[in-house]
Amino acid sequence: MSSVQWKRLPADPDLEGDLGYEIDEWDVIRASDNDKGRLMFLPKDEEMLRDDAFILAEASSVCNVEDRV
């Protein structure tokens, strides 16, 4: 996407229609590694899981974006 196209997007773009993102559902699991506050995100789509799609993150690095508005 060029800078001109980027500037033409609405201030609150539609994630899929304007930006081409596909929204997927993921499960969040608190890892039981001696309570170090790590989270594991696993896709609900088993095909994605077979492709090694997962995220490990420190709980302090994760926020709910709805709380940031």
mmCIF file of C-alpha atoms in Angstrom:
data_model
loop_
_atom_site.group_PDB
_atom_site.id
_atom_site.type_symbol
_atom_site.label_atom_id
_atom_site.label_comp_id
_atom_site.label_asym_id
_atom_site.label_seq_id
_atom_site.Cartn_x
_atom_site.Cartn_y
_atom_site.Cartn_z
ATOM 1 C CA MET A 1 0.000 0.000 0.000
ATOM 2 C CA SER A 2 1.431 3.364 -1.005
ATOM 3 C CA SER A 3 1.531 6.362 1.320
ATOM 4 C CA VAL A 4 -1.118 8.043 -0.848
ATOM 5 C CA GLN A 5 -3.455 5.045 -0.477
ATOM 6 C CA TRP A 6 -2.730 4.931 3.261
ATOM 7 C CA LYS A 7 -3.642 8.613 3.679
ATOM 8 C CA ARG A 8 -6.952 8.060 1.848
ATOM 9 C CA LEU A 9 -8.135 5.463 4.357
ATOM 10 C CA PRO A 10 -10.793 6.552 6.836
ATOM 11 C CA ALA A 11 -9.661 7.470 10.358
ATOM 12 C CA ASP A 12 -11.325 4.290 11.664
ATOM 13 C CA PRO A 13 -10.807 1.823 8.769
ATOM 14 C CA ASP A 14 -12.624 -1.485 8.430
ATOM 15 C CA LEU A 15 -9.956 -4.048 9.287
ATOM 16 C CA GLU A 16 -10.969 -6.566 6.644
ATOM 17 C CA GLY A 17 -12.409 -4.379 3.885
ATOM 18 C CA ASP A 18 -9.933 -1.485 4.038
ATOM 19 C CA LEU A 19 -6.785 -3.137 5.377
ATOM 20 C CA GLY A 20 -7.169 -6.744 4.236
ATOM 21 C CA TYR A 21 -6.905 -8.252 7.729
ATOM 22 C CA GLU A 22 -8.722 -11.496 8.469
ATOM 23 C CA ILE A 23 -10.074 -11.729 11.997
ATOM 24 C CA ASP A 24 -9.458 -15.113 13.628
ATOM 25 C CA GLU A 25 -10.583 -16.444 16.962
ATOM 26 C CA TRP A 26 -7.873 -17.445 19.423
ATOM 27 C CA ASP A 27 -7.963 -19.051 22.863
ATOM 28 C CA VAL A 28 -5.905 -17.497 25.660
ATOM 29 C CA ILE A 29 -4.345 -19.875 28.167
ATOM 30 C CA ARG A 30 -2.317 -18.901 31.222
ATOM 31 C CA ALA A 31 0.840 -21.009 31.103
ATOM 32 C CA SER A 32 1.538 -22.884 34.318
ATOM 33 C CA ASP A 33 5.252 -22.194 34.572
ATOM 34 C CA ASN A 34 5.504 -21.347 38.267
ATOM 35 C CA ASP A 35 3.192 -18.314 37.920
ATOM 36 C CA LYS A 36 5.585 -16.182 35.861
ATOM 37 C CA GLY A 37 2.576 -14.570 34.192
ATOM 38 C CA ARG A 38 3.003 -15.995 30.709
ATOM 39 C CA LEU A 39 0.093 -16.344 28.307
ATOM 40 C CA MET A 40 -0.288 -18.715 25.387
ATOM 41 C CA PHE A 41 -2.510 -17.782 22.454
ATOM 42 C CA LEU A 42 -3.740 -20.716 20.359
ATOM 43 C CA PRO A 43 -5.865 -20.424 17.209
ATOM 44 C CA LYS A 44 -9.271 -22.069 17.318
ATOM 45 C CA ASP A 45 -8.724 -23.190 13.703
ATOM 46 C CA GLU A 46 -6.913 -26.534 13.961
ATOM 47 C CA GLU A 47 -5.325 -26.082 10.527
ATOM 48 C CA MET A 48 -3.511 -22.991 11.792
ATOM 49 C CA LEU A 49 -2.324 -24.914 14.840
ATOM 50 C CA ARG A 50 -0.908 -27.626 12.589
ATOM 51 C CA ASP A 51 1.072 -24.877 10.867
ATOM 52 C CA ASP A 52 2.648 -23.992 14.250
ATOM 53 C CA ALA A 53 0.574 -20.833 14.708
ATOM 54 C CA PHE A 54 0.772 -19.790 18.353
ATOM 55 C CA ILE A 55 2.005 -16.910 20.483
ATOM 56 C CA LEU A 56 3.725 -16.924 23.869
ATOM 57 C CA ALA A 57 3.752 -13.584 25.683
ATOM 58 C CA GLU A 58 4.401 -12.097 29.085
ATOM 59 C CA ALA A 59 1.095 -11.044 30.657
ATOM 60 C CA SER A 60 2.506 -7.539 31.169
ATOM 61 C CA SER A 61 2.937 -7.226 27.376
ATOM 62 C CA VAL A 62 -0.736 -7.919 26.645
ATOM 63 C CA CYS A 63 -3.629 -5.488 26.910
ATOM 64 C CA ASN A 64 -7.232 -5.316 25.811
ATOM 65 C CA VAL A 65 -7.320 -2.678 23.072
ATOM 66 C CA GLU A 66 -10.904 -1.817 24.016
ATOM 67 C CA ASP A 67 -9.491 -0.503 27.316
ATOM 68 C CA ARG A 68 -7.083 1.784 25.428
ATOM 69 C CA VAL A 69 -9.741 3.874 23.658
#
